[in-house]
CSV table of C-alpha atoms in Angstrom, one decimal:
chain,number,residue,atom,x,y,z
A,1,MET,CA,133.7,86.3,76.3
A,2,ILE,CA,132.8,86.5,72.4
A,3,THR,CA,136.1,87.2,70.3
A,4,LYS,CA,136.5,88.2,67.0
A,5,ILE,CA,139.1,86.6,65.6
A,6,GLN,CA,139.1,87.0,62.0
A,7,SER,CA,136.7,89.4,60.1
A,8,THR,CA,136.2,89.6,55.7
A,9,ASN,CA,135.9,93.0,53.9
A,10,ASN,CA,133.4,95.6,55.9
A,11,THR,CA,130.7,93.5,57.7
A,12,THR,CA,131.3,90.9,60.7
A,13,ASN,CA,131.8,87.4,60.0
A,14,PHE,CA,130.0,85.7,62.5
A,15,CYS,CA,131.1,82.6,61.4
A,16,ALA,CA,135.2,83.2,62.9
A,17,LEU,CA,133.8,84.1,66.4
A,18,LYS,CA,134.5,82.1,69.2
A,19,PRO,CA,131.4,80.3,70.2
A,20,LEU,CA,130.2,80.9,74.0
A,21,LYS,CA,127.5,78.3,75.5
A,22,LEU,CA,125.8,80.0,78.5
A,23,GLY,CA,124.7,77.9,81.2
A,24,ASN,CA,121.3,77.2,83.0
A,25,MET,CA,121.7,81.0,85.3
A,26,ALA,CA,122.4,83.0,82.4
A,27,GLN,CA,119.7,81.1,80.8
A,28,ASN,CA,117.0,81.6,83.8
A,29,ILE,CA,118.0,85.6,83.4
A,30,LEU,CA,117.5,85.5,79.5
A,31,THR,CA,114.0,83.4,80.2
A,32,LYS,CA,113.0,85.9,82.7
A,33,ALA,CA,114.4,88.9,80.2
A,34,ASN,CA,111.8,88.1,78.0
A,35,ASN,CA,108.8,89.0,80.2
A,36,LEU,CA,110.0,92.8,81.1
A,37,SER,CA,108.0,95.6,80.7
A,38,SER,CA,108.4,99.0,79.8
A,39,VAL,CA,108.4,99.9,83.4
A,40,HIS,CA,111.7,97.9,83.6
A,41,GLN,CA,113.0,99.4,80.9
A,42,ARG,CA,112.0,102.8,81.8
A,43,LEU,CA,113.3,102.2,85.2
A,44,ALA,CA,117.0,100.7,83.8
A,45,ILE,CA,117.6,104.1,81.5
A,46,GLY,CA,116.6,106.4,84.4
A,47,ALA,CA,118.4,104.6,86.8
A,48,SER,CA,121.6,104.4,84.5
A,49,ALA,CA,121.2,108.2,83.8
A,50,PHE,CA,120.7,109.1,87.2
A,51,LEU,CA,124.4,107.0,87.9
A,52,ILE,CA,126.0,108.4,84.7
A,53,GLN,CA,125.1,111.4,83.1
A,54,PRO,CA,126.1,113.9,85.9
A,55,PHE,CA,129.5,112.0,85.7
A,56,ILE,CA,129.7,112.8,81.6
A,57,ASP,CA,128.3,116.4,82.8
A,58,LEU,CA,131.2,117.0,85.5
A,59,ARG,CA,133.6,116.2,82.5
A,60,ASN,CA,132.7,118.5,80.5
A,61,LYS,CA,135.1,121.0,79.1
A,62,GLU,CA,133.3,122.9,77.1
A,63,VAL,CA,131.9,124.8,80.3
A,64,ASP,CA,133.6,126.4,83.1
A,65,LYS,CA,133.6,124.7,86.4
A,66,ASP,CA,130.5,125.6,87.8
A,67,THR,CA,128.8,125.3,84.8
A,68,ARG,CA,129.7,121.6,84.7
A,69,LYS,CA,128.4,121.2,88.4
A,70,VAL,CA,125.2,123.1,87.7
A,71,SER,CA,124.5,120.6,84.5
A,72,ALA,CA,125.6,117.8,86.4
A,73,VAL,CA,122.5,118.5,88.9
A,74,ARG,CA,120.1,119.7,86.4
A,75,SER,CA,121.1,115.9,84.4
A,76,ALA,CA,120.2,114.1,88.0
A,77,ALA,CA,116.8,116.1,88.4
A,78,LYS,CA,115.9,115.4,85.1
A,79,ALA,CA,116.9,111.7,85.6
A,80,ILE,CA,114.5,111.6,88.6
A,81,VAL,CA,111.4,113.3,87.7
A,82,GLY,CA,111.3,111.5,84.3
A,83,THR,CA,111.7,108.5,85.5
A,84,ALA,CA,109.2,108.8,88.3
A,85,THR,CA,106.8,110.1,86.1
A,86,GLY,CA,107.5,107.3,83.2
A,87,ILE,CA,107.2,104.9,86.2
A,88,VAL,CA,104.2,106.1,87.7
A,89,ILE,CA,102.1,106.9,84.7
A,90,ARG,CA,103.1,103.1,82.5
A,91,GLY,CA,102.8,101.5,85.9
A,92,ALA,CA,99.2,102.5,86.5
A,93,CYS,CA,98.3,101.9,83.1
A,94,MET,CA,99.3,98.6,82.9
A,95,LYS,CA,97.7,98.2,86.0
A,96,ALA,CA,94.4,99.3,84.4
A,97,ALA,CA,95.1,96.8,81.6
A,98,GLU,CA,95.6,93.4,83.8
A,99,LEU,CA,92.5,93.9,86.1
A,100,LYS,CA,90.9,94.6,82.7
A,101,TYR,CA,91.9,91.3,81.3
A,102,ALA,CA,91.9,89.5,85.2
A,103,LYS,CA,90.7,86.2,85.4
A,104,LYS,CA,87.8,85.9,87.5
A,105,ASP,CA,86.0,83.6,90.0
A,106,SER,CA,82.6,82.7,90.5
A,107,ALA,CA,82.1,85.5,92.4
A,108,GLY,CA,83.5,88.1,90.6
A,109,LYS,CA,87.0,87.9,92.6
A,110,ILE,CA,90.3,88.4,90.6
A,111,ILE,CA,92.3,85.1,90.8
A,112,ARG,CA,96.0,86.2,91.8
A,113,GLU,CA,99.0,83.5,91.8
A,114,ALA,CA,102.1,84.4,93.8
A,115,GLY,CA,100.6,87.8,93.9
A,116,LYS,CA,100.1,88.4,90.4
A,117,ILE,CA,97.0,88.9,88.6
A,118,VAL,CA,96.2,86.0,86.5
A,119,ILE,CA,95.3,86.8,82.8
A,120,ASP,CA,91.9,85.6,81.5
A,121,LYS,CA,93.4,84.2,78.0
A,122,ASN,CA,89.7,84.0,76.4
A,123,LYS,CA,89.0,87.9,77.2
A,124,VAL,CA,92.5,88.6,75.4
A,125,ARG,CA,91.5,86.6,72.7
A,126,LYS,CA,88.3,88.0,72.0
A,127,SER,CA,89.7,91.4,72.1
A,128,PHE,CA,92.8,90.7,70.2
A,129,GLY,CA,91.8,87.0,68.2
A,130,LYS,CA,92.1,88.2,64.8
A,131,GLY,CA,95.7,89.3,65.0
A,132,PHE,CA,97.1,86.7,66.8
A,133,ASP,CA,95.2,84.0,64.1
A,134,LYS,CA,96.8,86.1,61.4
A,135,LEU,CA,100.6,85.3,63.5
A,136,ASN,CA,99.8,81.6,63.3
A,137,LEU,CA,101.7,80.9,66.7
A,138,ASP,CA,102.3,77.6,68.5
A,139,ASN,CA,100.5,77.1,71.5
A,140,ASN,CA,103.5,78.2,73.9
A,141,ALA,CA,104.1,81.4,71.8
A,142,LEU,CA,100.6,82.4,71.7
A,143,SER,CA,100.3,81.5,75.9
A,144,GLU,CA,103.5,84.0,76.4
A,145,ALA,CA,101.9,86.7,73.9
A,146,ILE,CA,99.0,86.6,75.6
A,147,LYS,CA,100.4,87.1,78.8
A,148,ARG,CA,101.8,90.3,77.8
A,149,THR,CA,98.9,91.3,75.7
A,150,PRO,CA,98.0,93.6,79.0
A,151,SER,CA,101.2,95.4,79.2
A,152,VAL,CA,101.3,96.1,75.5
A,153,VAL,CA,97.8,97.5,75.6
A,154,GLY,CA,98.9,99.4,78.8
A,155,THR,CA,102.2,100.9,77.9
A,156,LEU,CA,100.1,102.1,74.7
A,157,ALA,CA,97.3,104.2,76.7
A,158,ALA,CA,100.6,105.2,78.4
A,159,LEU,CA,102.0,106.9,75.6
A,160,PHE,CA,98.7,108.2,74.7
A,161,ILE,CA,98.3,110.0,78.1
A,162,MET,CA,102.0,111.3,78.3
A,163,ILE,CA,101.3,112.8,75.5
A,164,GLY,CA,99.3,115.5,77.8
A,165,THR,CA,101.2,114.9,81.0
A,166,ASN,CA,104.5,115.3,79.3
A,167,PHE,CA,103.5,119.1,78.6
A,168,LEU,CA,101.3,119.5,82.2
A,169,ILE,CA,103.3,117.2,84.6
A,170,ASP,CA,107.2,116.5,82.9
A,171,ALA,CA,108.3,119.2,81.8
A,172,PRO,CA,107.0,122.1,84.4
A,173,LEU,CA,108.4,119.6,87.3
A,174,THR,CA,111.6,119.1,85.7
A,175,ASN,CA,112.4,122.9,85.3
A,176,LYS,CA,111.1,123.3,89.3
A,177,THR,CA,113.4,120.2,90.6
A,178,SER,CA,116.0,121.6,88.3
A,179,ASP,CA,116.0,124.9,89.5
A,180,PHE,CA,115.4,123.7,93.5
A,181,PHE,CA,118.8,121.6,92.9
A,182,GLU,CA,120.2,124.1,90.9
A,183,LYS,CA,119.6,127.2,93.9
A,184,ILE,CA,121.2,124.5,96.2
A,185,THR,CA,124.4,123.7,94.0
A,186,LYS,CA,125.0,127.4,93.7
A,187,LYS,CA,124.2,128.2,97.4
A,188,TYR,CA,127.1,125.4,97.9
A,189,LEU,CA,129.2,126.4,95.3
A,190,ILE,CA,129.4,129.9,96.6
A,191,LYS,CA,130.1,128.8,100.1
A,192,GLU,CA,132.7,126.9,98.6
A,193,ASN,CA,134.4,129.9,96.8
A,194,GLY,CA,134.5,132.1,100.3
A,195,GLY,CA,131.1,133.8,99.8
A,196,LYS,CA,131.5,135.2,96.7
A,197,ALA,CA,129.8,134.2,93.3
A,198,ASN,CA,131.9,132.6,90.3
A,199,GLY,CA,130.9,132.5,86.9
B,1,MET,CA,90.8,100.1,61.4
B,2,ALA,CA,89.8,97.3,64.3
B,3,ASN,CA,91.8,95.0,62.7
B,4,LEU,CA,94.9,97.0,62.0
B,5,GLY,CA,94.9,97.4,66.3
B,6,GLN,CA,94.6,94.0,66.8
B,7,LYS,CA,97.2,93.2,63.9
B,8,ILE,CA,99.4,95.8,65.8
B,9,ILE,CA,98.9,94.6,69.4
B,10,ALA,CA,99.1,90.8,68.5
B,11,ASN,CA,102.8,91.7,66.9
B,12,PHE,CA,103.7,93.5,69.4
B,13,ALA,CA,102.6,91.2,72.5
B,14,ASN,CA,104.4,88.2,70.2
B,15,ASP,CA,107.6,90.6,70.1
B,16,ASN,CA,108.2,91.7,72.8
B,17,ALA,CA,112.0,93.5,71.9
B,18,LYS,CA,110.5,95.3,69.0
B,19,PHE,CA,107.6,96.3,71.0
B,20,LEU,CA,109.9,98.0,73.5
B,21,PHE,CA,112.5,99.1,71.2
B,22,ILE,CA,109.4,101.4,68.8
B,23,THR,CA,107.5,102.7,71.8
B,24,ALA,CA,110.8,104.0,73.7
B,25,ALA,CA,111.3,105.7,70.3
B,26,ILE,CA,107.7,107.2,70.2
B,27,GLY,CA,108.4,107.9,74.1
B,28,TRP,CA,111.4,110.1,73.1
B,29,PHE,CA,109.6,111.5,70.0
B,30,LEU,CA,106.8,112.7,72.7
B,31,ALA,CA,108.9,114.2,75.4
B,32,SER,CA,110.9,116.6,72.8
B,33,ALA,CA,107.7,117.2,71.1
B,34,ALA,CA,106.5,118.3,74.5
B,35,GLN,CA,109.8,120.4,75.3
B,36,THR,CA,110.0,122.1,71.8
B,37,PHE,CA,106.2,122.8,72.6
B,38,GLY,CA,107.1,124.2,76.0
B,39,ILE,CA,109.6,126.6,74.0
B,40,ILE,CA,106.9,127.8,71.7
B,41,VAL,CA,104.1,128.6,74.1
B,42,ASN,CA,106.8,130.4,76.6
B,43,LYS,CA,106.0,134.1,76.5
B,44,ASP,CA,108.8,134.5,79.0
B,45,ILE,CA,111.4,133.8,75.9
B,46,ASP,CA,111.3,136.7,73.4
B,47,LYS,CA,110.4,135.6,69.6
B,48,LYS,CA,113.9,136.3,68.3
B,49,ASP,CA,115.3,133.5,70.7
B,50,LYS,CA,112.7,131.6,70.3
B,51,LYS,CA,114.1,131.4,66.2
B,52,PHE,CA,117.3,130.2,67.6
B,53,LEU,CA,115.9,127.6,70.7
B,54,ILE,CA,113.1,126.2,68.7
B,55,PRO,CA,115.3,124.3,65.7
B,56,GLN,CA,117.9,123.3,68.6
B,57,GLU,CA,115.4,121.5,70.4
B,58,ILE,CA,114.4,119.8,67.2
B,59,LEU,CA,117.9,119.0,66.8
B,60,ASP,CA,118.6,117.8,69.7
B,61,GLY,CA,115.7,115.3,69.8
B,62,ALA,CA,116.3,114.0,66.3
B,63,VAL,CA,119.5,113.3,67.7
B,64,ASN,CA,118.7,111.3,70.5
B,65,ILE,CA,116.4,109.2,68.5
B,66,GLY,CA,118.7,108.7,65.4
B,67,LEU,CA,121.4,107.7,67.5
B,68,TYR,CA,118.7,105.4,69.9
B,69,ALA,CA,117.7,103.7,66.7
B,70,LEU,CA,121.3,103.7,65.1
B,71,ILE,CA,122.9,101.6,68.1
B,72,THR,CA,119.8,100.0,69.3
B,73,ALA,CA,118.6,98.2,66.7
B,74,PRO,CA,121.6,96.5,65.0
B,75,LEU,CA,122.5,95.4,68.5
B,76,ILE,CA,119.1,93.4,68.6
B,77,LYS,CA,119.4,92.6,65.2
B,78,ASN,CA,123.4,91.0,65.3
B,79,THR,CA,121.9,89.6,69.2
B,80,GLU,CA,119.6,87.7,67.2
B,81,LYS,CA,121.9,86.6,64.4
B,82,LEU,CA,124.8,85.1,67.1
B,83,ILE,CA,122.0,82.9,68.5
B,84,ASP,CA,120.1,81.6,65.0
B,85,LYS,CA,123.9,80.7,63.8
B,86,GLY,CA,125.4,78.9,67.2
B,87,ILE,CA,127.8,81.5,68.4
B,88,ILE,CA,125.9,81.8,71.6
B,89,SER,CA,124.3,78.6,72.8
B,90,PHE,CA,122.7,77.5,75.2
B,91,THR,CA,123.3,74.0,77.5
B,92,ASN,CA,120.4,71.4,77.1
B,93,VAL,CA,118.5,73.5,75.2
B,94,GLN,CA,117.6,72.3,71.7
B,95,LYS,CA,117.2,75.0,68.6
B,96,ASN,CA,114.0,76.0,67.8
B,97,THR,CA,111.8,74.7,71.1
B,98,PRO,CA,109.7,77.0,73.0
B,99,LYS,CA,112.5,77.3,76.1
B,100,PHE,CA,115.1,78.4,73.2
B,101,ASP,CA,112.5,81.0,71.9
B,102,ASN,CA,112.1,82.3,75.1
B,103,ILE,CA,115.6,82.4,75.8
B,104,LYS,CA,116.6,84.1,72.6
B,105,GLY,CA,113.5,86.4,73.0
B,106,GLY,CA,115.1,87.5,76.6
B,107,ALA,CA,118.1,88.2,74.4
B,108,ARG,CA,117.0,90.7,72.3
B,109,VAL,CA,115.3,92.2,75.0
B,110,LEU,CA,118.6,92.9,77.1
B,111,ALA,CA,120.0,93.6,74.1
B,112,SER,CA,117.6,96.5,73.8
B,113,PHE,CA,118.3,97.7,76.8
B,114,ALA,CA,121.2,97.7,75.9
B,115,GLY,CA,121.2,99.8,73.2
B,116,ALA,CA,118.6,102.2,75.1
B,117,VAL,CA,121.5,102.9,77.8
B,118,LEU,CA,124.4,102.8,75.6
B,119,SER,CA,122.8,105.5,73.1
B,120,CYS,CA,120.5,107.6,75.6
B,121,ASN,CA,123.1,108.2,78.4
B,122,ILE,CA,126.3,107.7,77.1
B,123,ILE,CA,126.5,108.8,73.5
B,124,THR,CA,124.2,111.0,73.4
B,125,PRO,CA,125.1,113.1,76.0
B,126,ILE,CA,129.0,112.9,75.2
B,127,ILE,CA,127.6,114.2,71.6
B,128,ARG,CA,125.1,117.1,73.4
B,129,ASN,CA,128.1,118.1,74.9
B,130,LYS,CA,130.6,118.5,72.1
B,131,LEU,CA,127.5,120.3,70.3
B,132,GLY,CA,126.7,122.7,72.5
B,133,GLY,CA,129.9,124.5,72.4
B,134,ILE,CA,129.2,124.6,68.9
B,135,ALA,CA,125.5,125.8,69.8
B,136,THR,CA,126.8,128.2,72.3
B,137,HIS,CA,128.7,129.7,69.5
B,138,ARG,CA,125.7,129.8,66.8
B,139,LYS,CA,123.7,132.1,69.7
B,140,GLU,CA,126.6,134.3,69.9
B,141,MET,CA,127.0,134.8,66.4
B,142,TYR,CA,123.3,134.9,66.0
B,143,GLN,CA,123.0,137.5,68.9
B,144,LYS,CA,125.6,139.8,67.3
B,145,ILE,CA,124.1,139.4,63.8
B,146,ASN,CA,121.0,140.7,65.3
B,147,MET,CA,122.8,143.4,67.4
B,148,ASP,CA,124.8,144.6,64.5
B,149,GLU,CA,121.6,144.6,62.5
B,150,PHE,CA,119.1,146.8,64.8
B,151,LYS,CA,121.2,148.7,67.0
B,152,TYR,CA,123.9,151.1,66.4
B,153,ASN,CA,126.9,149.8,67.6
B,154,PRO,CA,128.6,152.4,69.6
B,155,TYR,CA,132.3,150.2,69.7
B,156,TYR,CA,132.5,150.3,66.1
B,157,GLN,CA,134.9,153.1,65.1
B,158,PRO,CA,135.9,152.8,61.2
B,159,PHE,CA,138.8,155.9,61.2
B,160,PHE,CA,139.8,155.5,64.8
B,161,LYS,CA,141.7,152.6,66.8
B,162,LYS,CA,139.5,151.4,69.3
B,163,ASN,CA,140.3,152.3,72.8
B,164,ILE,CA,141.4,150.2,74.9
B,165,ASP,CA,138.3,150.4,77.3
B,166,LYS,CA,136.1,149.5,74.5
B,167,GLN,CA,134.1,152.9,76.0
B,168,PRO,CA,131.9,154.1,73.4
B,169,LEU,CA,132.4,156.8,71.5
B,170,ASN,CA,130.7,160.2,72.9
B,171,ILE,CA,132.4,163.4,72.9
B,172,SER,CA,133.8,163.2,75.9
B,173,ASN,CA,136.0,160.3,75.4
B,174,TYR,CA,136.9,161.6,72.0
B,175,VAL,CA,137.7,164.9,73.3
B,176,SER,CA,140.2,162.5,75.8
B,177,PHE,CA,141.7,160.7,72.6
B,178,SER,CA,142.3,163.6,70.6
B,179,LYS,CA,144.8,165.1,73.4
B,180,ASN,CA,146.2,161.9,74.3
B,181,HIS,CA,149.9,162.4,73.6
B,182,GLY,CA,150.5,159.5,71.5
B,183,MET,CA,148.2,160.7,68.9
B,184,LYS,CA,149.4,161.8,65.6
B,185,ILE,CA,147.5,163.5,63.0
């Protein structure tokens, strides 16, 4: 736990913070985190949105009780649809990029290690060599960056695709799912109010 | 142009946290643009409502992206500073070694995740709900102005006291109003 014990003027005085030493387990987690992709990011944001946002809506005192329940359901629906489409499109584009830069054996078959596609570093260097040369990275950093390149290419391609899918799939699907959940909630609210619609 | 593309992709591949931060912001911008476009092309929404809804949607998107950048960027930067200054250190790992760089990169990525969750899923919804009250009030005001501008308001009775039931002032309720025993002319 980092405890801020002293500060000068308005800036954070890092020298005054209690040092924190992280052990092997934390180091392993952080090392793995360095290779997390936009799919993991979308999943983290979507899952937390699904768990947190409905509760924030239920505590919104600016609207009446029934509206709170409906808006909580809408938030949950938005989180489900947004996360699902985001993950599917990003995942598909990243997979396509991985296949494009995959290492193949003499028979043209894709090489896999522990179920994961092995990236052909030469193919990546051939496509983005000039960019990597300008960065002057050491061997380890270069190797890590090359491993991440298909993920970067896939995510950027997904963003272009999402310009269209946001309009064609995301927005209408979110509306339909929200309306569906909203109808269920309203039915439940009418039952709860003894057969009378409220609000 | 090809060189610029190569440079951008190489930079993004080298700095995963920066890449995730920037692409998430672009993703939200696109989502917000889609919502705004959806309102613009929606034929079920009339022009007057669009005048209110379009700026509201743009403002909503700007608040989302602005808060995300305002929270996440300093979080990534400060995490990096804490590690560089040795406030956060790692057992049996020397500074500026490949392992150290990987761990530091991972910490920056997790900081970007934490910033995104904190800003987009906690702070923004709370602010949006608070602003929602103001937006509703703004919409009511806007509708009232429109109504006053284009329609005759039957409730407006400049020389007579408004009746309790807010009945429009027509001849029948004027007669009942004038026959009222409490009325003094």
